[in-house]
PDB file of C-alpha atoms in Angstrom:
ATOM      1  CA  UNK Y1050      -0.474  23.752  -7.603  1.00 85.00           C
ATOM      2  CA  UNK Y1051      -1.038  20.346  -6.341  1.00 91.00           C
ATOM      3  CA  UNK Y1052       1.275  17.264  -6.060  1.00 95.00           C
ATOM      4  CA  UNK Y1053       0.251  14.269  -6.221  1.00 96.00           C
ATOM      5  CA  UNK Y1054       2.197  10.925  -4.934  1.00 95.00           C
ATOM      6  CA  UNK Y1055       1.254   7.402  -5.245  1.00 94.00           C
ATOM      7  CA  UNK Y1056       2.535   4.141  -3.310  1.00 92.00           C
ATOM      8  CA  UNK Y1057       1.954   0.613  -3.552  1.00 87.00           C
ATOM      9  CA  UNK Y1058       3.274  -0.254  -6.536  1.00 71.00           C
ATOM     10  CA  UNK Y1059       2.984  -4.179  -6.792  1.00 82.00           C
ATOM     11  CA  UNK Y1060       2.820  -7.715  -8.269  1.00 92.00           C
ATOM     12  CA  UNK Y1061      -0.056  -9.958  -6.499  1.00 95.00           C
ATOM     13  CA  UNK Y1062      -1.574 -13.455  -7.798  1.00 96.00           C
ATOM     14  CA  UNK Y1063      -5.393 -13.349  -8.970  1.00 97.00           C
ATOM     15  CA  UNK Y1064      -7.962 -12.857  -5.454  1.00 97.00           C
ATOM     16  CA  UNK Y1065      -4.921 -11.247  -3.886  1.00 96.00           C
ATOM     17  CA  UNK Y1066      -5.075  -8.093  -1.817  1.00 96.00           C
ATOM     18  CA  UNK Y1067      -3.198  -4.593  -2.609  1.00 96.00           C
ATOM     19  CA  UNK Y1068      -3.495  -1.127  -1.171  1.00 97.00           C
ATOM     20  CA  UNK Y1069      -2.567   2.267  -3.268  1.00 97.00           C
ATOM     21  CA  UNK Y1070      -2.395   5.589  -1.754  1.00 97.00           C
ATOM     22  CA  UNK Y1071      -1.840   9.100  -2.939  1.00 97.00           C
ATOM     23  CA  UNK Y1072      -0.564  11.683  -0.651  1.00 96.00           C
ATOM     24  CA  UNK Y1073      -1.029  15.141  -1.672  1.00 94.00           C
ATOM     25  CA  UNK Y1074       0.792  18.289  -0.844  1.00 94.00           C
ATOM     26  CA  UNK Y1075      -1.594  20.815  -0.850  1.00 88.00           C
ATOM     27  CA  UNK Y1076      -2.331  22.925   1.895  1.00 87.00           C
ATOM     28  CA  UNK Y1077      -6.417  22.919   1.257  1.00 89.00           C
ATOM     29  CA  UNK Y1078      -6.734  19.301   0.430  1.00 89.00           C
ATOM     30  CA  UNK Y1079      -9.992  19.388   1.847  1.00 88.00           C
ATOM     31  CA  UNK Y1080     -11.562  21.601  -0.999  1.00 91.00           C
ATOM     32  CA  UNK Y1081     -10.285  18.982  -3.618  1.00 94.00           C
ATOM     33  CA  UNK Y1082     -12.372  15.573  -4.999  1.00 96.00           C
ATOM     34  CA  UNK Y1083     -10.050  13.161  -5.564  1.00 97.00           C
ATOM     35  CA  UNK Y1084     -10.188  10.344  -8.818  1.00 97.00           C
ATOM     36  CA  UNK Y1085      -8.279   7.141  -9.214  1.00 98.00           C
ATOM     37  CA  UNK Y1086      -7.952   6.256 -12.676  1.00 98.00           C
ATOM     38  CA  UNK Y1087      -6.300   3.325 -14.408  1.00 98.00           C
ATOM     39  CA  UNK Y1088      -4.437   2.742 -18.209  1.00 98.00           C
ATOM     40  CA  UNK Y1089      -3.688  -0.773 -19.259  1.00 96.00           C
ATOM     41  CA  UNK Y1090      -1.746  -1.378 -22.612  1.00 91.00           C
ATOM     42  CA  UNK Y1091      -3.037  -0.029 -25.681  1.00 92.00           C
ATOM     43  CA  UNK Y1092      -6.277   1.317 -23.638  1.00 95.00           C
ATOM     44  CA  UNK Y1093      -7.229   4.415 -22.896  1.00 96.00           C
ATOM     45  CA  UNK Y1094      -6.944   5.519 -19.444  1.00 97.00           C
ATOM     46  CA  UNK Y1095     -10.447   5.038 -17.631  1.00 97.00           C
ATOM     47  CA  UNK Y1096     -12.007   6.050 -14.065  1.00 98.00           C
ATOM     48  CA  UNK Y1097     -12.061   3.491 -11.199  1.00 98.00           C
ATOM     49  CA  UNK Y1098     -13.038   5.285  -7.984  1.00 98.00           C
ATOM     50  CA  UNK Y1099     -13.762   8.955  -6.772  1.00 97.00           C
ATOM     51  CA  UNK Y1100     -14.658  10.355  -3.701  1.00 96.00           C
ATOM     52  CA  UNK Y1101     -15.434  14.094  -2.351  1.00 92.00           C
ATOM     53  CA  UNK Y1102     -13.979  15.918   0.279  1.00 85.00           C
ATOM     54  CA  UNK Y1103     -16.027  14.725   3.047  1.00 83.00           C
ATOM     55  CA  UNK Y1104     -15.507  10.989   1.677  1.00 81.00           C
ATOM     56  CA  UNK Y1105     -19.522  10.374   1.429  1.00 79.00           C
ATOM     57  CA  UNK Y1106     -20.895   8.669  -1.507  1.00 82.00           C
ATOM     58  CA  UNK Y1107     -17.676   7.474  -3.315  1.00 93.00           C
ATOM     59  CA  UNK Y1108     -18.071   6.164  -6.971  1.00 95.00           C
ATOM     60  CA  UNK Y1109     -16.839   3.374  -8.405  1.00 97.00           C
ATOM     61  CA  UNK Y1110     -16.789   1.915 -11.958  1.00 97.00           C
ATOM     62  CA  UNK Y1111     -18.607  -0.976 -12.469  1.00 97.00           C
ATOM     63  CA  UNK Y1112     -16.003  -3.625 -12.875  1.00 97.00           C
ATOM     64  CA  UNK Y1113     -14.687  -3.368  -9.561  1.00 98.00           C
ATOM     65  CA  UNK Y1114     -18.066  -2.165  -7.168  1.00 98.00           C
ATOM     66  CA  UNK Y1115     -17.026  -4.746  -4.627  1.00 97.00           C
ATOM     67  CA  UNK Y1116     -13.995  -5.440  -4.653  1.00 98.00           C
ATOM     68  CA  UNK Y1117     -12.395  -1.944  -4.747  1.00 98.00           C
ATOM     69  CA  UNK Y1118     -12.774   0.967  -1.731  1.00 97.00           C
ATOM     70  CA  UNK Y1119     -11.536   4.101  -1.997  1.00 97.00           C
ATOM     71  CA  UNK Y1120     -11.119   6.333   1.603  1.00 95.00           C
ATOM     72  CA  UNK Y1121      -9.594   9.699   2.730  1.00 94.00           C
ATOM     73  CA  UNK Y1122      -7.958  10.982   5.863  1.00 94.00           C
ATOM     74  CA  UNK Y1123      -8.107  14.834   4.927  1.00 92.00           C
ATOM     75  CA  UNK Y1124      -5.590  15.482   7.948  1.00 93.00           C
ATOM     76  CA  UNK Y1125      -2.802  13.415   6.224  1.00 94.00           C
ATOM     77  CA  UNK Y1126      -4.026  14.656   2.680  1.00 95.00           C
ATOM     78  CA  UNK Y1127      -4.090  11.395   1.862  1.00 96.00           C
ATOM     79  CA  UNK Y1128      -6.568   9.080  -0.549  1.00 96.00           C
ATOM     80  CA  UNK Y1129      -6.435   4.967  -0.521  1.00 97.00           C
ATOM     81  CA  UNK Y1130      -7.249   2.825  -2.773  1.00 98.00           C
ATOM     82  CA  UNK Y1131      -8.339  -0.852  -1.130  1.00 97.00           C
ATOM     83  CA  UNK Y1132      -7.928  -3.527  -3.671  1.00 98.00           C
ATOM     84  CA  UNK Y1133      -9.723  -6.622  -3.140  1.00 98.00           C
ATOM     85  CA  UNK Y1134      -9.995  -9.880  -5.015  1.00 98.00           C
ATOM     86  CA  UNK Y1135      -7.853  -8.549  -7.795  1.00 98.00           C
ATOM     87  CA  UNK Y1136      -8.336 -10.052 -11.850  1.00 97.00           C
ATOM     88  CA  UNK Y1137      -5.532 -10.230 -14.428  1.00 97.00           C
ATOM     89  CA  UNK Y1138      -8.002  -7.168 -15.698  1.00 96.00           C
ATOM     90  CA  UNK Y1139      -6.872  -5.047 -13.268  1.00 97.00           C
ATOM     91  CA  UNK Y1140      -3.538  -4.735 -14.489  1.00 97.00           C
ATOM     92  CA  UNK Y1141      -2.723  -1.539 -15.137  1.00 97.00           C
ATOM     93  CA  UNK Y1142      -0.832   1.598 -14.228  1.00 97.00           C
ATOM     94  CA  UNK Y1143      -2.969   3.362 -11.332  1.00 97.00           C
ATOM     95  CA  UNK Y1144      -3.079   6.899 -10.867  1.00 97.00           C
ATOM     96  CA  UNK Y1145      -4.654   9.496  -8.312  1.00 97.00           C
ATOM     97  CA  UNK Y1146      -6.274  12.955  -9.654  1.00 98.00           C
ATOM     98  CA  UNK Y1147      -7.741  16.150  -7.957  1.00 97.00           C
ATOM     99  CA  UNK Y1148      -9.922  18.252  -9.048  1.00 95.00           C
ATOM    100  CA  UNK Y1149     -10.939  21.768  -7.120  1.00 95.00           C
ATOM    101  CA  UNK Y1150     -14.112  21.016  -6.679  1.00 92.00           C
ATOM    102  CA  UNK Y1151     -16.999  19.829  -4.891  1.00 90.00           C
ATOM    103  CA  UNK Y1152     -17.699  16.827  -7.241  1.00 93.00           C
ATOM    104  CA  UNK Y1153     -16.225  13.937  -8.180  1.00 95.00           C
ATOM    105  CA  UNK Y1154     -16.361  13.515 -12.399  1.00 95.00           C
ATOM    106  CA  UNK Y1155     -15.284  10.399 -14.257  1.00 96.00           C
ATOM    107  CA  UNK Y1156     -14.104  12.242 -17.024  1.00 97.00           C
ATOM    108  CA  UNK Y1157     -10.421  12.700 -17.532  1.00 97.00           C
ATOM    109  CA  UNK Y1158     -10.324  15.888 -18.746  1.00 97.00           C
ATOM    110  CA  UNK Y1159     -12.362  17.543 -15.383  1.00 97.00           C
ATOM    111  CA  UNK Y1160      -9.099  16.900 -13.508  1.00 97.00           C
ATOM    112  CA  UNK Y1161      -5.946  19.283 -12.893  1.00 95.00           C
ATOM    113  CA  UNK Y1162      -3.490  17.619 -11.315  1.00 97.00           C
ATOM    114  CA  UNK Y1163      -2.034  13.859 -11.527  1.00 97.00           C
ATOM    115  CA  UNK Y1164       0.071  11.622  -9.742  1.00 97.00           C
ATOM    116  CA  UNK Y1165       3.221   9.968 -11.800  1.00 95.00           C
ATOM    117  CA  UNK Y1166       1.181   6.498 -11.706  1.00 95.00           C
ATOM    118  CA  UNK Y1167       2.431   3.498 -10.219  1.00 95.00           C
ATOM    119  CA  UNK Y1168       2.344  -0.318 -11.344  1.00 95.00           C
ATOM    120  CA  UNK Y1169       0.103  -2.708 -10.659  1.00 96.00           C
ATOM    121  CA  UNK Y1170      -0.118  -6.250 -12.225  1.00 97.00           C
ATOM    122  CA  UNK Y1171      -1.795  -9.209 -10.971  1.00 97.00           C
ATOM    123  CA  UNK Y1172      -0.728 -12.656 -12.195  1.00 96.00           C
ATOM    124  CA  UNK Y1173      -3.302 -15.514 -13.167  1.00 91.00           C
TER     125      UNK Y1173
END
């Protein structure tokens, strides 16, 4: 069983700046690929970033390659979430994900556990 946390919740104008992270408690952390997905009103929840255990070759959905960089520090079991030059678009509740695996998948459903999701909105 894995928990997942998230942190950051916020309210920032358009081009502003915010930083997520998801701690996990997990004692193998390591052997886990990490997702951050995102669900604005009456949308369906969609993939954002990914990255693997060793943090090489992260993924990113097209809307925010740029902007957005997702990093790990396996030896706090934690995953961040760097949010540049945020868009009203990005509103949305953010979540982190882990999967036991090797790879990082965009898909929803490949994912175990979930954080609770935290808040962000960004005003125009």
């Amino acid at each position: 069983q894995v928990q997942l946390v998230e942190s950051g919740v916020g309210v920032v104008q358009a081009g502003g700046s915010l930083r997520l992270s998801c701690t996990a408690a997990v004692r193998t952390f390591s052997c886990y690929a990490v997702g951050w997905f995102r669900q604005a009103p009456v949308k369906e929840r969609e993939f954002v970033a990914g990255t693997t255990w060793n943090d090489i070759d992260p993924r990113y959905v097209d809307s925010v390659k740029g902007r957005f960089t997702i990093s790990r520090n396996n030896a706090k079991n934690t995953v961040t979430l760097q949010m540049n030059s945020l868009k009203p678009e990005d509103t949305a509740v953010y979540s982190c994900a882990a999967r036991y695996s090797d790879y990082v998948s965009s898909r929803v459903a490949n994912y175990d556990y979930w954080g609770q999701g935290t808040q962000v909105t960004v005003s125009s």
